[in-house]
Each structure stands twice: as C-alpha cells, then as structure tokens.
Coordinates of C-alpha atoms in Angstrom, one line a residue:
Chain A
X31 CA 77.7 -1.3 25.2
X32 CA 79.2 2.0 24.1
X33 CA 77.3 4.4 21.9
X34 CA 78.7 4.7 18.5
X35 CA 77.9 8.3 17.7
X36 CA 78.4 7.8 13.9
X37 CA 75.9 5.0 14.1
X38 CA 73.6 7.2 16.0
X39 CA 73.8 10.0 13.4
X40 CA 73.5 7.5 10.6
X41 CA 70.5 6.0 12.2
X42 CA 68.9 9.3 12.7
X43 CA 69.4 10.0 9.0
X44 CA 68.2 6.5 8.1
X45 CA 65.1 6.9 10.2
X46 CA 64.3 10.4 8.7
X47 CA 64.8 8.9 5.2
X48 CA 62.6 6.0 6.1
X49 CA 59.9 8.4 7.4
X50 CA 60.0 10.3 4.1
X51 CA 59.9 7.3 1.9
X52 CA 57.2 5.5 3.9
X53 CA 55.2 8.6 3.9
X54 CA 55.5 8.7 0.1
X55 CA 55.1 5.1 -0.7
X56 CA 52.9 3.8 2.1
X57 CA 50.9 6.3 4.2
X58 CA 49.8 8.7 1.6
X59 CA 48.7 6.2 -1.0
X60 CA 46.9 4.1 1.6
X61 CA 45.2 7.0 3.3
X62 CA 44.2 8.6 0.0
X63 CA 42.7 5.3 -1.1
X64 CA 40.9 4.9 2.2
X65 CA 39.6 8.5 2.0
X66 CA 38.6 8.1 -1.6
X67 CA 36.8 4.9 -0.8
X68 CA 35.1 6.5 2.2
X69 CA 34.1 9.4 0.0
X70 CA 32.8 6.9 -2.6
X71 CA 30.8 5.0 0.1
X72 CA 29.5 8.3 1.4
X73 CA 28.4 9.4 -2.1
X74 CA 26.9 6.0 -2.7
X75 CA 25.1 6.2 0.6
X76 CA 23.9 9.7 -0.3
X77 CA 22.9 8.3 -3.6
X78 CA 21.1 5.4 -2.0
X79 CA 19.4 7.9 0.4
X80 CA 18.2 9.9 -2.6
X81 CA 17.1 6.7 -4.3
X82 CA 15.4 5.6 -1.1
X83 CA 13.7 9.0 -0.9
X84 CA 12.7 8.7 -4.5
X85 CA 11.5 5.1 -3.9
X86 CA 9.6 6.2 -0.9
X87 CA 8.1 9.0 -2.8
X88 CA 7.2 6.7 -5.6
X89 CA 5.8 4.2 -3.1
X90 CA 3.7 7.0 -1.5
X91 CA 2.5 8.1 -5.0
X92 CA 1.7 4.5 -5.8
X93 CA -0.1 4.1 -2.4
X94 CA -2.0 7.3 -3.1
X95 CA -2.9 6.2 -6.6
X96 CA -3.9 2.8 -5.3
X97 CA -6.1 4.5 -2.7
X98 CA -7.6 6.7 -5.3
X99 CA -8.1 3.9 -7.7
X100 CA -9.8 1.8 -4.9
X101 CA -12.0 4.8 -3.9
X102 CA -12.9 5.3 -7.6
X103 CA -13.5 1.6 -8.0
X104 CA -15.7 1.6 -5.0
X105 CA -17.6 4.7 -6.2
X106 CA -18.1 3.0 -9.6
X107 CA -19.2 -0.2 -8.0
X108 CA -21.6 1.6 -5.7
X109 CA -22.9 3.6 -8.7
X110 CA -23.3 0.4 -10.7
X111 CA -25.0 -1.3 -7.8
X112 CA -27.3 1.7 -7.4
X113 CA -28.0 1.7 -11.2
X114 CA -28.7 -2.0 -11.2
X115 CA -31.0 -1.5 -8.2
X116 CA -32.8 1.3 -9.9
X117 CA -32.9 -0.6 -13.2
X118 CA -34.2 -3.6 -11.4
X119 CA -36.9 -1.6 -9.7
X120 CA -37.8 -0.1 -13.1
X121 CA -37.9 -3.6 -14.7
X122 CA -39.8 -4.9 -11.7
X123 CA -42.3 -2.0 -12.0
X124 CA -42.6 -2.5 -15.7
X125 CA -43.0 -6.2 -15.3
X126 CA -45.6 -5.7 -12.5
X127 CA -47.3 -3.2 -14.7
X128 CA -47.3 -5.5 -17.7
X129 CA -48.4 -8.4 -15.5
X130 CA -51.2 -6.3 -14.2
X131 CA -52.2 -5.2 -17.6
X132 CA -52.0 -8.7 -18.9
X133 CA -53.9 -9.9 -15.8
X134 CA -56.5 -7.2 -16.4
X135 CA -56.7 -8.1 -20.1
X136 CA -56.9 -11.8 -19.1
X137 CA -59.6 -11.0 -16.6
X138 CA -61.5 -8.9 -19.2
X139 CA -61.1 -11.6 -21.8
X140 CA -62.2 -14.2 -19.2
X141 CA -65.2 -12.0 -18.2
X142 CA -66.0 -11.4 -21.7
X143 CA -65.7 -15.1 -22.4
X144 CA -67.8 -15.9 -19.4
X145 CA -70.3 -13.3 -20.3
X146 CA -70.5 -14.6 -23.8
X147 CA -70.7 -18.1 -22.6
X148 CA -73.4 -17.1 -20.1
X149 CA -75.2 -15.1 -22.7
X150 CA -75.1 -18.0 -25.1
X151 CA -76.1 -20.5 -22.5
X152 CA -78.9 -18.2 -21.3
X153 CA -80.0 -17.6 -24.8
X154 CA -79.9 -21.3 -25.6
X155 CA -81.9 -22.1 -22.4
X156 CA -84.2 -19.2 -23.0
X157 CA -84.7 -20.2 -26.6
X158 CA -85.3 -23.9 -25.6
X159 CA -87.6 -23.0 -22.8
X160 CA -89.6 -20.6 -24.9
X161 CA -89.8 -22.9 -27.9
X162 CA -90.9 -25.7 -25.6
X163 CA -93.4 -23.4 -23.9
X164 CA -94.5 -21.9 -27.2
X165 CA -94.9 -25.3 -28.7
X166 CA -96.7 -26.6 -25.6
X167 CA -99.1 -23.6 -25.7
X168 CA -99.5 -23.8 -29.4
X169 CA -100.4 -27.4 -29.0
X170 CA -103.2 -26.6 -26.5
X171 CA -104.4 -23.5 -28.2
X172 CA -107.9 -23.7 -29.7
X173 CA -111.0 -21.7 -30.6
X174 CA -112.4 -22.2 -27.0
X175 CA -109.2 -20.9 -25.5
X176 CA -109.4 -18.0 -28.0
X177 CA -112.8 -17.1 -26.7
X178 CA -111.4 -17.2 -23.2
X179 CA -108.6 -14.9 -24.4
X180 CA -111.1 -12.4 -25.9
X181 CA -113.1 -12.4 -22.7
X182 CA -109.9 -11.9 -20.6
X183 CA -108.9 -9.0 -23.0
X184 CA -112.3 -7.4 -22.6
X185 CA -112.1 -7.8 -18.8
X186 CA -108.6 -6.3 -18.7
X187 CA -109.7 -3.4 -21.0
X188 CA -112.5 -2.7 -18.7
X189 CA -110.4 -3.0 -15.5
X190 CA -107.6 -0.8 -16.9
X191 CA -106.6 2.2 -14.9
X192 CA -107.6 5.7 -15.9
X193 CA -104.0 6.5 -17.0
X194 CA -103.9 3.4 -19.3
X195 CA -107.3 4.2 -20.8
X196 CA -106.2 7.9 -21.3
X197 CA -103.0 6.7 -23.1
X198 CA -105.1 4.6 -25.5
X199 CA -107.6 7.5 -26.1
X200 CA -104.6 9.8 -26.7
X201 CA -103.1 7.4 -29.2
X202 CA -106.3 7.1 -31.1
X203 CA -107.1 9.6 -33.7
X204 CA -110.8 9.3 -34.7
X205 CA -110.6 10.3 -38.3
X206 CA -107.4 9.1 -39.6
X207 CA -106.6 6.1 -37.4
X208 CA -107.8 2.5 -37.7
X209 CA -107.7 0.1 -34.8
X210 CA -106.0 -3.3 -35.7
X211 CA -107.1 -6.3 -33.8
X212 CA -104.7 -9.3 -34.1
X213 CA -105.7 -12.8 -33.1
X214 CA -104.2 -16.3 -33.3
X215 CA -107.3 -17.6 -34.9
X216 CA -110.1 -16.1 -36.9
X217 CA -112.5 -14.5 -34.5
X218 CA -116.2 -15.4 -34.7
X219 CA -118.6 -12.5 -35.5
X220 CA -120.0 -12.6 -32.0
X221 CA -116.6 -12.0 -30.3
X222 CA -115.8 -9.3 -33.0
X223 CA -119.0 -7.5 -32.0
X224 CA -118.2 -7.8 -28.3
X225 CA -114.8 -6.4 -28.9
X226 CA -116.1 -3.5 -31.0
X227 CA -118.7 -2.7 -28.4
X228 CA -116.1 -2.7 -25.5
X229 CA -113.6 -0.5 -27.4
X230 CA -116.3 1.9 -28.4
X231 CA -117.2 2.2 -24.9
X232 CA -113.7 3.1 -23.8
X233 CA -113.3 5.6 -26.7
X234 CA -116.8 6.8 -26.3
X235 CA -117.2 6.8 -30.1
X236 CA -118.1 4.5 -32.9
X237 CA -115.0 3.0 -34.5
X238 CA -114.5 0.4 -37.2
X239 CA -112.0 -2.3 -36.4
X240 CA -109.7 -4.2 -38.6
X241 CA -109.3 -7.9 -37.7
X242 CA -106.2 -9.9 -38.6
X243 CA -105.0 -13.3 -37.9
X244 CA -101.4 -13.8 -36.5
X245 CA -100.3 -17.3 -35.5
X246 CA -97.3 -15.8 -33.6
X247 CA -99.6 -14.7 -30.9
X248 CA -100.1 -18.5 -30.0
X249 CA -103.3 -17.6 -28.2
X250 CA -104.7 -14.3 -27.3
X251 CA -105.5 -10.9 -28.8
X252 CA -103.7 -7.7 -29.5
X253 CA -104.9 -4.2 -30.2
X254 CA -102.7 -1.6 -31.9
X255 CA -103.3 2.0 -33.2
X256 CA -100.7 4.7 -34.1
X257 CA -97.9 2.8 -32.3
X258 CA -99.9 2.1 -29.2
X259 CA -100.3 -1.6 -28.5
X260 CA -102.5 -3.3 -25.9
X261 CA -103.4 -6.9 -25.6
X262 CA -103.5 -10.1 -23.9
X263 CA -101.8 -13.1 -25.4
X264 CA -99.4 -16.0 -24.4
X265 CA -96.9 -14.4 -26.7
X266 CA -97.1 -11.2 -24.7
X267 CA -96.6 -13.0 -21.5
X268 CA -93.7 -15.0 -22.9
X269 CA -92.1 -11.8 -24.2
X270 CA -92.5 -10.1 -20.8
X271 CA -91.1 -13.2 -19.1
X272 CA -88.2 -13.3 -21.6
X273 CA -87.4 -9.6 -21.1
X274 CA -87.4 -10.1 -17.3
X275 CA -85.1 -13.2 -17.5
X276 CA -82.8 -11.4 -19.9
X277 CA -82.5 -8.4 -17.5
X278 CA -81.7 -10.8 -14.6
X279 CA -79.1 -12.6 -16.6
X280 CA -77.6 -9.3 -17.7
X281 CA -77.5 -8.1 -14.0
X282 CA -75.8 -11.3 -12.9
X283 CA -73.1 -11.1 -15.6
X284 CA -72.3 -7.4 -14.6
X285 CA -72.0 -8.5 -11.0
X286 CA -69.3 -11.2 -11.7
X287 CA -66.3 -8.9 -12.7
X288 CA -66.7 -7.0 -9.5
X289 CA -66.4 -10.3 -7.6
X290 CA -63.3 -11.2 -9.7
X291 CA -61.6 -7.9 -9.0
X292 CA -62.1 -8.4 -5.3
X293 CA -60.5 -11.8 -5.5
X294 CA -57.5 -10.5 -7.6
X295 CA -56.7 -7.6 -5.1
Chain B
X259 CA 80.1 -12.9 23.1
X260 CA 79.0 -9.7 21.4
X261 CA 76.4 -7.7 23.2
X262 CA 75.7 -5.2 20.5
X263 CA 75.6 -5.4 16.7
X264 CA 77.6 -2.2 16.7
X265 CA 80.6 -4.4 17.5
X266 CA 80.4 -6.3 14.2
X267 CA 82.2 -3.9 11.9
X268 CA 82.2 -4.5 8.2
X269 CA 84.2 -1.4 7.1
X270 CA 85.8 1.4 9.0
X271 CA 87.5 4.5 8.0
X272 CA 88.3 6.7 10.9
X273 CA 84.9 8.0 12.3
X274 CA 82.9 6.4 9.6
X275 CA 82.1 2.9 10.6
X276 CA 79.8 0.5 8.7
X277 CA 78.7 -2.1 11.2
X278 CA 76.0 -4.8 11.5
X279 CA 73.5 -2.3 12.9
X280 CA 73.6 0.0 9.9
X281 CA 73.6 -2.9 7.4
X282 CA 70.6 -4.5 9.1
X283 CA 68.8 -1.1 9.2
X284 CA 69.3 -0.6 5.5
X285 CA 68.0 -4.1 4.9
X286 CA 64.9 -3.4 6.9
X287 CA 64.6 0.0 5.2
X288 CA 64.8 -1.7 1.7
X289 CA 62.4 -4.4 2.8
X290 CA 59.8 -1.8 4.1
X291 CA 60.1 0.6 1.2
X292 CA 60.1 -2.0 -1.5
X293 CA 57.1 -3.8 0.1
X294 CA 55.2 -0.6 0.5
X295 CA 56.0 0.5 -3.1
X296 CA 55.0 -2.9 -4.5
X297 CA 51.9 -3.3 -2.4
X298 CA 50.6 0.2 -3.1
X299 CA 51.1 0.0 -6.8
X300 CA 47.6 -1.2 -7.6
X301 CA 45.5 0.3 -4.9
X302 CA 41.8 0.0 -5.5
X303 CA 39.1 2.5 -4.3
X304 CA 36.3 0.1 -4.8
X305 CA 34.4 -1.8 -2.0
X306 CA 36.2 -5.0 -3.0
X307 CA 40.0 -4.8 -2.3
X308 CA 42.9 -7.2 -2.3
X309 CA 44.0 -9.0 0.9
X310 CA 47.4 -7.2 0.9
X311 CA 45.7 -3.8 0.5
X312 CA 43.3 -4.7 3.3
X313 CA 46.3 -5.8 5.5
X314 CA 48.1 -2.5 4.8
X315 CA 45.0 -0.5 5.4
X316 CA 44.4 -2.3 8.6
X317 CA 48.0 -1.3 9.8
X318 CA 47.7 2.3 8.6
X319 CA 44.3 2.9 9.9
X320 CA 45.2 1.2 13.2
X321 CA 48.1 3.5 13.7
X322 CA 45.9 6.4 12.8
X323 CA 43.3 5.3 15.3
X324 CA 45.9 4.9 18.0
X325 CA 47.3 8.3 17.4
X326 CA 43.8 9.8 17.5
X327 CA 42.9 7.9 20.7
X328 CA 46.0 9.4 22.5
X329 CA 44.6 12.8 21.8
X330 CA 46.1 14.2 18.6
X331 CA 43.3 15.6 16.5
X332 CA 44.9 15.3 13.1
X333 CA 46.5 11.9 13.0
X334 CA 47.6 12.0 9.3
X335 CA 50.1 14.9 10.3
X336 CA 51.9 12.5 12.8
X337 CA 51.5 9.1 11.2
X338 CA 54.7 9.6 9.1
X339 CA 56.8 9.9 12.2
X340 CA 54.9 7.7 14.7
X341 CA 54.0 5.1 12.1
X342 CA 57.5 4.7 10.9
X343 CA 58.7 4.4 14.5
X344 CA 56.3 1.5 15.0
X345 CA 56.9 -0.2 11.8
X346 CA 60.7 0.1 11.9
X347 CA 61.0 -1.1 15.5
X348 CA 58.3 -3.7 14.9
X349 CA 59.9 -5.2 11.8
X350 CA 63.4 -4.9 13.4
X351 CA 62.2 -6.9 16.4
X352 CA 60.1 -9.5 14.6
X353 CA 63.1 -10.2 12.4
X354 CA 64.5 -12.2 15.3
X355 CA 62.6 -15.1 13.8
X356 CA 65.3 -15.3 11.1
X357 CA 68.3 -17.4 12.0
X358 CA 71.5 -15.5 12.6
X359 CA 69.7 -12.2 12.7
X360 CA 70.5 -9.5 15.2
X361 CA 67.9 -6.7 15.5
X362 CA 69.3 -3.1 15.1
X363 CA 67.3 -2.2 18.1
X364 CA 69.6 -4.3 20.3
X365 CA 72.1 -1.6 19.6
X366 CA 72.1 1.3 22.1
X367 CA 73.2 3.5 19.2
X368 CA 70.0 2.8 17.4
X369 CA 67.7 3.2 20.3
X370 CA 69.5 6.4 21.2
X371 CA 69.1 7.7 17.6
X372 CA 65.3 6.9 17.8
X373 CA 65.0 8.5 21.3
X374 CA 66.8 11.7 20.0
X375 CA 64.3 11.7 17.1
X376 CA 61.5 11.7 19.6
X377 CA 63.3 14.3 21.6
X378 CA 63.5 16.5 18.5
X379 CA 60.0 15.6 17.3
X380 CA 58.4 16.9 20.5
X381 CA 59.5 20.6 20.0
X382 CA 59.2 20.2 16.2
X383 CA 55.5 19.4 16.5
X384 CA 55.0 21.7 19.5
X385 CA 56.5 24.7 17.8
X386 CA 54.7 23.8 14.6
X387 CA 51.4 23.9 16.5
X388 CA 51.7 26.9 18.7
X389 CA 54.9 28.8 17.7
X390 CA 58.3 29.0 19.2
X391 CA 57.4 31.1 22.3
X392 CA 54.1 29.2 22.8
X393 CA 56.2 26.0 22.9
X394 CA 58.8 27.4 25.3
X395 CA 56.1 28.7 27.6
X396 CA 55.0 25.1 28.1
X397 CA 58.3 24.5 30.0
X398 CA 57.0 27.1 32.5
X399 CA 53.8 25.2 33.2
X400 CA 52.3 25.1 35.8
X401 CA 54.8 27.6 37.2
X402 CA 58.3 28.8 36.2
X403 CA 59.8 26.9 39.2
X404 CA 59.0 23.8 37.3
X405 CA 61.3 24.8 34.4
X406 CA 64.4 22.7 35.5
X407 CA 62.2 19.8 36.3
X408 CA 60.5 20.0 32.9
X409 CA 64.0 20.1 31.2
X410 CA 65.2 17.1 33.4
X411 CA 61.9 15.2 32.6
X412 CA 62.5 15.9 28.8
X413 CA 66.0 14.4 28.9
X414 CA 65.3 11.6 31.3
X415 CA 62.3 10.3 29.4
X416 CA 64.5 10.3 26.2
X417 CA 67.0 8.3 28.0
X418 CA 64.3 6.0 29.4
X419 CA 63.0 5.5 25.9
X420 CA 66.4 4.5 24.6
X421 CA 67.4 2.3 27.4
X422 CA 64.0 0.5 27.7
X423 CA 64.0 -0.5 24.1
X424 CA 67.6 -1.4 24.1
X425 CA 67.4 -3.3 27.4
X426 CA 64.4 -5.3 26.4
X427 CA 65.6 -6.4 22.9
X428 CA 69.3 -6.8 24.0
X429 CA 68.1 -9.0 27.0
X430 CA 65.9 -11.0 24.9
X431 CA 68.8 -11.7 22.5
X432 CA 71.1 -12.4 25.4
X433 CA 68.7 -14.9 27.0
X434 CA 68.2 -16.8 23.7
X435 CA 72.0 -16.9 23.3
X436 CA 72.5 -18.2 26.9
X437 CA 69.7 -20.7 26.5
X438 CA 71.1 -21.9 23.3
X439 CA 74.3 -22.8 25.1
X440 CA 72.5 -24.5 28.0
X441 CA 69.4 -26.1 26.4
X442 CA 69.7 -25.9 22.6
X443 CA 66.3 -27.4 21.6
X444 CA 63.0 -26.5 23.1
X445 CA 63.7 -23.5 25.3
X446 CA 65.2 -21.2 22.7
X447 CA 62.1 -21.7 20.5
X448 CA 59.8 -20.7 23.4
X449 CA 62.0 -17.7 24.2
X450 CA 62.0 -16.7 20.6
X451 CA 58.3 -16.7 20.5
X452 CA 58.3 -14.7 23.6
X453 CA 60.8 -12.4 22.0
X454 CA 58.4 -11.8 19.1
X455 CA 55.7 -10.8 21.6
X456 CA 58.1 -8.6 23.6
X457 CA 59.4 -7.0 20.4
X458 CA 55.9 -6.1 19.2
X459 CA 54.9 -4.8 22.6
X460 CA 58.1 -2.7 22.7
X461 CA 57.4 -1.3 19.3
X462 CA 54.0 -0.3 20.5
X463 CA 55.3 1.1 23.8
X464 CA 58.0 3.2 22.1
X465 CA 55.6 4.6 19.5
X466 CA 52.8 5.2 21.8
X467 CA 55.1 7.0 24.3
X468 CA 56.4 9.2 21.5
X469 CA 52.7 10.0 20.7
X470 CA 52.0 10.8 24.3
X471 CA 55.0 13.1 24.5
X472 CA 54.1 14.9 21.4
X473 CA 50.4 15.1 22.4
X474 CA 51.5 16.5 25.8
X475 CA 53.7 19.0 24.3
X476 CA 50.9 20.3 22.0
X477 CA 48.4 20.2 24.8
X478 CA 50.7 22.2 27.2
X479 CA 51.6 24.8 24.5
X480 CA 47.9 25.2 23.7
X481 CA 46.9 25.7 27.4
X482 CA 46.0 29.2 28.0
X483 CA 46.7 30.9 31.4
X484 CA 43.6 31.1 33.5
X485 CA 42.1 34.6 33.8
X486 CA 42.4 36.2 37.1
X487 CA 39.0 37.3 38.3
X488 CA 38.7 40.1 40.8
X489 CA 36.1 39.6 43.4
X490 CA 35.0 42.8 44.8
X491 CA 32.8 42.9 47.9

C-alpha cells in the first residue's frame, strides 16, 4: 500500500499527456462540430424565419389581392346587375311602348274596320231601305198624287215664314233669272197656272216659269232659281231622312273609340 | 495476495520502475486516444450524424453541461482537465469487466497522482482567472485567521480525493478476489456488476469534486471585499 513516487510522477505526466491528446483528438473536434452544427441550425432557423416572414408577407399580399379581387368582382357583379336591371327596365319600357303603340294601332285599325263595317252596313241598309221606299213610293205615285203634291207645295209656299220668303225673293233676279219647276209627271195646265199665280203672289211680279219633268223626284214638285231650291217631294223627304240617319250613324261611330279607350285603360 | 498493481513490476532500474499500473495506464491512454482519433476522423456537421459521433457528442456535451451546472461559466476551458479525469477514471474502472484486469485506480500512486493534479489545477485555474495575488487572497477569506484552515482544507481534500478513489476501487477488487475464493460462481458476477456501478460513480464523484474545487477557487478569488459604509447620524 506504499506510494511509489516514480509511479506518481509518471502518472501525473501520463495524465497531462492524456489531457493534451484528448483535448486535441476528442474535445476540440467534437465541440467544434457541435458548435458548427448549432451555428448551421441557427442559420437555418434564421433562414426559415426569413422564409416564414416572406411566406407570411406573400400570404398577406395574396390575402389582400384576394380581398381586392373579391371587392372588384363584387363591384363588377353589382354593376352588371344594375346594368341588367336598367337594360331590363329600358327593354320593358320599350316593349310596353311598342305594345301600347301596337295596341293603339290595333285599336285604330279595329275602329277603322268597325267604322268601315258600320258605314258599309249602314249604307247598305240605308240603300236597301231607300230603294225599297223609293220603289214603293214610285209604285204608288200617280197624277192624282201629283196634284196633291202641287197643292201641298202651294200650301207650304203660302205658309212659309217671312225669312224663307225673303230668301226666295233675294235669290230671284227679275230680268235675268228664270224659275225652273221640276215635277215627277207632266203637270196639267191648270196646275201650272195655279203654281204661276202663287209664285207671282210671293214675288209680287209677273214671272214666266219653265216646267220640267224629273222622275227622280218620285212624286212632288221642286222650284229652283239662281241656286235657291224649294220644293215638296218624296225624294226631298227621303234625302232629308237619309241625311239625318247618316249623321246619327256618324255620331255613333265617333262615340265608339272613346268607349274602347276607356275599356283599355 | 497483491493489494496494488504497483507491486507487479515488469522492469526496474533503480528509481525507475515499470509496473502494472503504468502499463495499464498506457493501455487505457492508447485505447482512449486511438478511439478518439478514429471516431473524430469523419465528423459531420449536418443534422444527420453517425451513432458513434452521437455517442461521443453525448459524452462531451454531458461533461460540458455538468461543468456548467457546477458554476463554471466557460466549460470548454475546463473540459480538457475535468473531462479527461472522468474518462480516464471511468474507463479504468469499467475495465474490471475484462478478466485478469487490475484497474490503475486501485493503485494509491495513481489516485495520489490524480489528486495532486487536482491540487495543482485549483491554483492554476484560480491564478489564471484572477491573478496570483487575487488567488492568494482567497486563502484569507473570510478572514486571515482562516488561512491555516484553508491550507489544511486544501491538503486534506486532496488526500481525501486520493484515498476515496483508491479505497473504493481497491476494496471492490479485494471483495471480488475474496468472493472468488469463497463462492466462485454467482457472487463475483454480481459484485463485478456492482463494481461497474461503483467505478462509474467514483469517476463522476472525483471529477465533479475537482470541478467544485476549481469553481470554489475561482469564485473566492473573484469575490470582492464588501465596502465599508459609514453611517453618520
């Protein structure tokens, strides 16, 4: 159990040599490798941080762009919807306008057609009625009836109002005018004299009359001078009736569009 | 029965003696150096490393961590000394697993040599850190009366280091030798396993105590005297 001092010294030297050699071959290389790796890891972590920051930045950019894109898309969509709405409104207005115009045109055409039809029907009916009447009256017309017509004419002439008489006097020019008496049948001399006397009484002068036969009168007599006409005949009654009926039909036809317009609105 | 490998002498010429302790020590030194040189030949600095490199790094960084935990700020300056203490004692003690092997740490000469190394390392690092006078002043802490006690403490702890390691390893060897003669089968194996544990623990204790002594020396030499504050009323 003694201490061998040579061994002690040798062991101290051995230990110091071992310290030096291990430092050179073990600790330094290992610590250097560890430090280098740590540095590398630190660098890589820094690099990763930078990349992360870049990625974050890129992500933020992307998010912003995406947001902008969405906003732009929404704006475009809204604008498109508005445009479509406006265009739809325009088209609807135009369509309504066209439809209205077409409706008006149709109404007008319908009215015209109706008017035309009414007119044609009225004219046909009128023509039929008057031709029947005319035929019937012509069938019953005779000399006796003609005499009654002259008598009725003279009676009317005498019973005429002052204004009517004055119109007849004003129309008549004594020197240059001739008075034409139209009748459906040839008037006998007696009736011609009666007529001449009555007219001269009205004119207060002696006038020669020209007598003419006109079967169109059917039955009756007509006096005309310088555009003034006065008479009593079936034809005149029929003409007056025809005029009145025509006016009534016309009034009825013009009333109808107003009713149609009211129905459309 | 030989109690120490010092007694197995291979060659002697006067004072110079080549005994089993020295030969075993050289063997361990060769083993450590060749292993270190071979294993650190192809060190990689990548993330992926070899298992051997990982093993070595674990040992070295583990020693570094222990030194730092004790309180030495710059462990790489002390790892050469403390790490070698641990590795040498550890390998020397674990070697008992080999048949016919006698650890050099079972020699009082070796443990004394290592304790002297620690004894010298303490002032070496202390002076290196805070200068010669600064280190000497640490012997006067906390007061000059403590100077002889500090010197006694220094010597006694060196002796304690030497004797503790020697006693533990030598006794382990002795127990195994005795058990081999009494019960040559199971018990020596168990005691050998226990010897492995004891040897590793002793390596740890020796190196950690050396670290503590160095750390204490550096701490004491760095300690500044408290300023005297005059209180005037």
